[in-house]
PDB file of C-alpha atoms in Angstrom:
ATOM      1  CA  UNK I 162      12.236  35.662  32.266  1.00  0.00           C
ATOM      2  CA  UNK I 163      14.227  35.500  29.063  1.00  0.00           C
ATOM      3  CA  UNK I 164      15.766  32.048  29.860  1.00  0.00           C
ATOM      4  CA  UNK I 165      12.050  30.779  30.319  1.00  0.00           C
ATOM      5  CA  UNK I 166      11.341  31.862  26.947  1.00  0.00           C
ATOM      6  CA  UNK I 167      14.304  30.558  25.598  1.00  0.00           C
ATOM      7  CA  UNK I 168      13.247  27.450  27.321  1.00  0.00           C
ATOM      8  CA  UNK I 169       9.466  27.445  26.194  1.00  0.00           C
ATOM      9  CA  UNK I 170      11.060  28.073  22.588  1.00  0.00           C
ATOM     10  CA  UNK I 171      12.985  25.098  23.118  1.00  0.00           C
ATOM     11  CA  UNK I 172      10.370  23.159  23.571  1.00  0.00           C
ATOM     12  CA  UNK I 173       7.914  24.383  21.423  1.00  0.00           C
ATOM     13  CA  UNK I 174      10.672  23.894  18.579  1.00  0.00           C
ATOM     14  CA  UNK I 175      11.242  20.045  19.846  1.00  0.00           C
ATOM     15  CA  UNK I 176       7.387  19.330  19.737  1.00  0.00           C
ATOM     16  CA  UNK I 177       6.869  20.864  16.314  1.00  0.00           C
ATOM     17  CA  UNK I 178      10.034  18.687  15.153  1.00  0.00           C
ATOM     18  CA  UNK I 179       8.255  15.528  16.336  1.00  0.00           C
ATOM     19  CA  UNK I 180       5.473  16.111  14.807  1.00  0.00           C
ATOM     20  CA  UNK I 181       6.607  16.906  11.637  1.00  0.00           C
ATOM     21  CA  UNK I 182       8.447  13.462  11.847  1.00  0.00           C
ATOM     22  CA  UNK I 183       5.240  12.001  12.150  1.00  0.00           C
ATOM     23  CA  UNK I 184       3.656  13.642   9.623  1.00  0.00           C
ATOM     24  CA  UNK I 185       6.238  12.633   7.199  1.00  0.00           C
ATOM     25  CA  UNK I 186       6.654   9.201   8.529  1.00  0.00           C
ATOM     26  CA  UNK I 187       2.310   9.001   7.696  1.00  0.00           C
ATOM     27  CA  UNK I 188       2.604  10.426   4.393  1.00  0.00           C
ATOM     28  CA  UNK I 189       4.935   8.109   3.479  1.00  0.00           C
ATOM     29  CA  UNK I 190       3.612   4.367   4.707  1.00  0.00           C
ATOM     30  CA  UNK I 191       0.108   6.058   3.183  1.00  0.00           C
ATOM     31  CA  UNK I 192       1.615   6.776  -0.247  1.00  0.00           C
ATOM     32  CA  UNK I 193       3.910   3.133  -0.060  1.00  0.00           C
ATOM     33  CA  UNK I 194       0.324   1.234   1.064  1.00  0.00           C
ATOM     34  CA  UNK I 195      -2.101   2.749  -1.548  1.00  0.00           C
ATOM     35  CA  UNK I 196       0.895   1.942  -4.377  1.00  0.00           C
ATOM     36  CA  UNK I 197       1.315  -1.185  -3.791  1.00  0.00           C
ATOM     37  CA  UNK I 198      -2.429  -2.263  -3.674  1.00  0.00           C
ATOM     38  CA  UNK I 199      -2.542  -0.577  -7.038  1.00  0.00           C
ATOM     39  CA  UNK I 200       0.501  -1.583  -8.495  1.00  0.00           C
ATOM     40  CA  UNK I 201      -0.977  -5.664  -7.543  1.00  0.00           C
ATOM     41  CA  UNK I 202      -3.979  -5.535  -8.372  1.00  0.00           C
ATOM     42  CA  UNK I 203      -4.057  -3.418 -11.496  1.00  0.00           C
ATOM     43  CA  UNK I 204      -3.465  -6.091 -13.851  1.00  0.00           C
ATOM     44  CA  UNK I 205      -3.183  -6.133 -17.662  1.00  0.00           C
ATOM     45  CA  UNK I 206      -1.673  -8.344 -19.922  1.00  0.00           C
ATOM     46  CA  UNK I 207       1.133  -5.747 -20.801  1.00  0.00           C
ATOM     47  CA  UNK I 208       1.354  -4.589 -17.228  1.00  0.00           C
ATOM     48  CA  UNK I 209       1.386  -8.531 -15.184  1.00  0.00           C
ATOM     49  CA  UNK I 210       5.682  -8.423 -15.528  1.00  0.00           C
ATOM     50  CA  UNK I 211       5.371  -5.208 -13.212  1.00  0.00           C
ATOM     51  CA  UNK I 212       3.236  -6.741 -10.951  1.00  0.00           C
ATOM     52  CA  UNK I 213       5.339  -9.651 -10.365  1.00  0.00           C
ATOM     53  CA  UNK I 214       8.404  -7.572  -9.557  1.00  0.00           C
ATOM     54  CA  UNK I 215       6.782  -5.355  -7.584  1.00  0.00           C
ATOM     55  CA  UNK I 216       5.995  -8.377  -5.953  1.00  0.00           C
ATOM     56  CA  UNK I 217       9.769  -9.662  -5.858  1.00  0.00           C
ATOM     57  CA  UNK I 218      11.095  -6.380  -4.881  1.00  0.00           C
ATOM     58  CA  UNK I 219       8.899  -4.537  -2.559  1.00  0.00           C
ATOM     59  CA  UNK I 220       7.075  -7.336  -0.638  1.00  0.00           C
ATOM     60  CA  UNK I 221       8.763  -9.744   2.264  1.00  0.00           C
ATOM     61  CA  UNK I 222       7.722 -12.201   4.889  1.00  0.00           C
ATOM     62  CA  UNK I 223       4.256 -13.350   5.386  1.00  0.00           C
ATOM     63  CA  UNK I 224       3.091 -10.799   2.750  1.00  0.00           C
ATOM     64  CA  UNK I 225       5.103 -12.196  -0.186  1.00  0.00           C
ATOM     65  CA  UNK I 226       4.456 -16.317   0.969  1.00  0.00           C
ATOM     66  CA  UNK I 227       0.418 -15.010   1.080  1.00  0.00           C
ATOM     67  CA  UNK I 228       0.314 -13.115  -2.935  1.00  0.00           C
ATOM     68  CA  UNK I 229       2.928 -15.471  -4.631  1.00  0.00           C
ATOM     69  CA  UNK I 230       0.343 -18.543  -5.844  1.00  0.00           C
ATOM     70  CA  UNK I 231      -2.579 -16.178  -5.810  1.00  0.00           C
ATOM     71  CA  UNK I 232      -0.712 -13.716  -7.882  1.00  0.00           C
ATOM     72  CA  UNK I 233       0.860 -16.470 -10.071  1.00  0.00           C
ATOM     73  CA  UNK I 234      -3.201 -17.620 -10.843  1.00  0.00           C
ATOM     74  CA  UNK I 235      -4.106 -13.928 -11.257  1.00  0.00           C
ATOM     75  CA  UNK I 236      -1.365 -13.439 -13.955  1.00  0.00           C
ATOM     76  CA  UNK I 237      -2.233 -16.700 -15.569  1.00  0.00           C
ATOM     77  CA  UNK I 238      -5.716 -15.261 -15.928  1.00  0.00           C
ATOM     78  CA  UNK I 239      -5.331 -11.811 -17.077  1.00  0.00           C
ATOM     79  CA  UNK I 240      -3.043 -13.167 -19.890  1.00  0.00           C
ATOM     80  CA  UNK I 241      -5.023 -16.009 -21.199  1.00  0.00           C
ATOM     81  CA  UNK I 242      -8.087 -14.631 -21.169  1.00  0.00           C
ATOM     82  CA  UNK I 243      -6.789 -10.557 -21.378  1.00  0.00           C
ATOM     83  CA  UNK I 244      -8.761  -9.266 -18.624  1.00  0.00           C
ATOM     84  CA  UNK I 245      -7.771  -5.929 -17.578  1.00  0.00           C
ATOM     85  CA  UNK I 246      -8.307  -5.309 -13.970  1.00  0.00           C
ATOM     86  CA  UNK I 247      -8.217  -1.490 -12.171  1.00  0.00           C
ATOM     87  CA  UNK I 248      -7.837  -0.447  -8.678  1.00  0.00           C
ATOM     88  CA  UNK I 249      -8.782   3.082  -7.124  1.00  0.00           C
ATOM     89  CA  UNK I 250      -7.627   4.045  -3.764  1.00  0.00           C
ATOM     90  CA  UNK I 251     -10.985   5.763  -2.005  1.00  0.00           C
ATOM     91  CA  UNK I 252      -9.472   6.119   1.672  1.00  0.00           C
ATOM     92  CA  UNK I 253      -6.728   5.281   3.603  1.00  0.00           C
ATOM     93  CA  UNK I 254      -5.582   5.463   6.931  1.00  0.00           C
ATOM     94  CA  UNK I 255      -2.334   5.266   8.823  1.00  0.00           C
ATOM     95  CA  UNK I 256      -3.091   3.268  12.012  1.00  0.00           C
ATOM     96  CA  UNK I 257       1.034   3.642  13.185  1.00  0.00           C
ATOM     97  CA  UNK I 258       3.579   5.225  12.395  1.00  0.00           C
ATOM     98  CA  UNK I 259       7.162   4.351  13.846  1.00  0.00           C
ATOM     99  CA  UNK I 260      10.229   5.150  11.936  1.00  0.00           C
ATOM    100  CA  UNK I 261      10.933   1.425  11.263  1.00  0.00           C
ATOM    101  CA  UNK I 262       7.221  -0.125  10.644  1.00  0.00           C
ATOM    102  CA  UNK I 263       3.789   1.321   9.946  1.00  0.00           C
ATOM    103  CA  UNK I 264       0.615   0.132   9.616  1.00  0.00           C
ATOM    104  CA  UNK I 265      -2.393   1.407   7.163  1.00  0.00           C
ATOM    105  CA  UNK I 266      -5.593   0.304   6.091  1.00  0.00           C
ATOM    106  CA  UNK I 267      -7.085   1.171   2.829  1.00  0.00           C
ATOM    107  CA  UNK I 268      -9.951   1.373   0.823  1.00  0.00           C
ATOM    108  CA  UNK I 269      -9.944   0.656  -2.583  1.00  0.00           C
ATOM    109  CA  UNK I 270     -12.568  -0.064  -5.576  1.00  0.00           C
ATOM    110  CA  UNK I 271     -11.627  -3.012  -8.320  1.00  0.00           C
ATOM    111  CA  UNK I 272     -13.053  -3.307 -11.530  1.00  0.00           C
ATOM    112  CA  UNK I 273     -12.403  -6.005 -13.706  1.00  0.00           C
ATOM    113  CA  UNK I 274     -13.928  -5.836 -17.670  1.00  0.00           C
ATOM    114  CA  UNK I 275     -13.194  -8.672 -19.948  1.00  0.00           C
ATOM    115  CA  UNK I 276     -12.717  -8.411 -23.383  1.00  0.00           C
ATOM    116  CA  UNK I 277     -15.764  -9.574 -24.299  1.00  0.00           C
ATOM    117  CA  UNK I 278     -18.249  -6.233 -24.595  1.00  0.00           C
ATOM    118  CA  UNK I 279     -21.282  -8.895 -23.551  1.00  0.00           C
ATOM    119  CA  UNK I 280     -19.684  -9.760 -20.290  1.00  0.00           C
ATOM    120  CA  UNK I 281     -20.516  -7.327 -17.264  1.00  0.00           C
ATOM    121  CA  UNK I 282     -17.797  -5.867 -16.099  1.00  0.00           C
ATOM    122  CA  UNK I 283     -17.310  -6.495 -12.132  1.00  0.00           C
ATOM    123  CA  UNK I 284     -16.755  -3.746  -9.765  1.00  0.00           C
ATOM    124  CA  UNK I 285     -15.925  -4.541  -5.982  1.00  0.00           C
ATOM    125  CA  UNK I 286     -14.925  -2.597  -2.944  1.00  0.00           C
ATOM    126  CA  UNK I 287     -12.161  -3.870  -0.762  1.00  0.00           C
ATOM    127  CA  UNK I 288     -10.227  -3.001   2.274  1.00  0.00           C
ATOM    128  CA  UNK I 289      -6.853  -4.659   3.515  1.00  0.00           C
ATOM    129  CA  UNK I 290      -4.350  -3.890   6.795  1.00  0.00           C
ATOM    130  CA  UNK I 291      -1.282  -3.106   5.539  1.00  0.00           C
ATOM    131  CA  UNK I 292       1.755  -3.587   7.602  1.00  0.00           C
ATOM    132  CA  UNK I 293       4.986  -2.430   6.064  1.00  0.00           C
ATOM    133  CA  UNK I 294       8.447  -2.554   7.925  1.00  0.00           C
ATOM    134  CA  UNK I 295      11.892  -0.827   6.626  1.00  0.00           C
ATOM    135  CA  UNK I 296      14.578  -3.222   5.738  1.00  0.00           C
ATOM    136  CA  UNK I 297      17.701  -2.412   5.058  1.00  0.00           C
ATOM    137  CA  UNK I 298      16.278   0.972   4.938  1.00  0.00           C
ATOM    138  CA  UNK I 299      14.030   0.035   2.071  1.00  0.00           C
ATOM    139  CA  UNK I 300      10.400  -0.186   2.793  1.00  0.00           C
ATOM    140  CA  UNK I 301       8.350  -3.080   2.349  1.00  0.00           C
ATOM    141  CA  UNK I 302       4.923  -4.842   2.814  1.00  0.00           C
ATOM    142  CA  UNK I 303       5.448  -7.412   5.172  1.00  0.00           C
ATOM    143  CA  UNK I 304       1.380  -8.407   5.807  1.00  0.00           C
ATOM    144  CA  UNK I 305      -1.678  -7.852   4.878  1.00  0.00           C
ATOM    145  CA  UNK I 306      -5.040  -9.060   6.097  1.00  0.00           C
ATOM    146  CA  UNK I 307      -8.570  -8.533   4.527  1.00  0.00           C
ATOM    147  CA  UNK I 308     -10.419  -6.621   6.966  1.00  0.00           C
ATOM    148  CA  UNK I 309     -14.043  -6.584   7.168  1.00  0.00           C
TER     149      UNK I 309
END
């Protein structure tokens, strides 16, 4: 009888382990997705640098070859004509979770004002596919894709 506890307890302790793994390993490619949609496309002239090396540092593969001429344009913009462009996060979802790549998609809402008060400013909803994958035990955004 006891060693069957012991044994159930074993278990029990195992599962809980796992799925605390999981948890974590969700929390984290959730929080690393939503940042980096926010960190690329909220753009202001004083914030465009930050942008770019989040670009540089925390992108790789077909994810950094996809936003490098789009986010080149996007920076040209914002500084010549000093739009200011805002992203919130509305939902996101973890789709996988393995210790060395994850998957979310997320929802966010963009708003874009220009500087001139008689211009409307534009407000859009988006969501992307995120796939991230550790390297070198840092995380990074290796895809995305526009979903519909």
């Amino acid at each position: 009888m006891i060693v069957a506890l012991v044994a159930v307890s074993v278990v029990f302790a195992v599962g809980i382990n796992r799925y605390d793994e999981k948890n974590d390993l969700r929390a984290e490619y959730s929080d690393f997705a939503s940042q980096m949609i926010v960190n690329l496309t909220t753009l202001n002239p004083d914030s465009v640098d930050d942008a770019l090396k989040t670009l540089q540092d925390k992108t790789s593969g077909k994810a950094q070859q996809q936003m490098q001429d789009s986010m080149k344009q996007a920076v040209g913009l914002v500084k010549d004509q000093k739009i200011d462009t805002k992203t919130t996060i509305l939902s996101e979802a973890v789709t996988k979770a393995e210790p060395d790549e994850g998957t979310a998609i997320v929802v966010y809402g963009w708003q874009m004002k220009n500087p001139d008060p008689k211009e409307e400013t534009i407000v859009q909803t988006f969501r992307w596919r995120v796939q991230m994958t550790r390297i070198n035990g840092d995380l990074k955004m290796t895809n995305f894709e526009w979903v519909t």
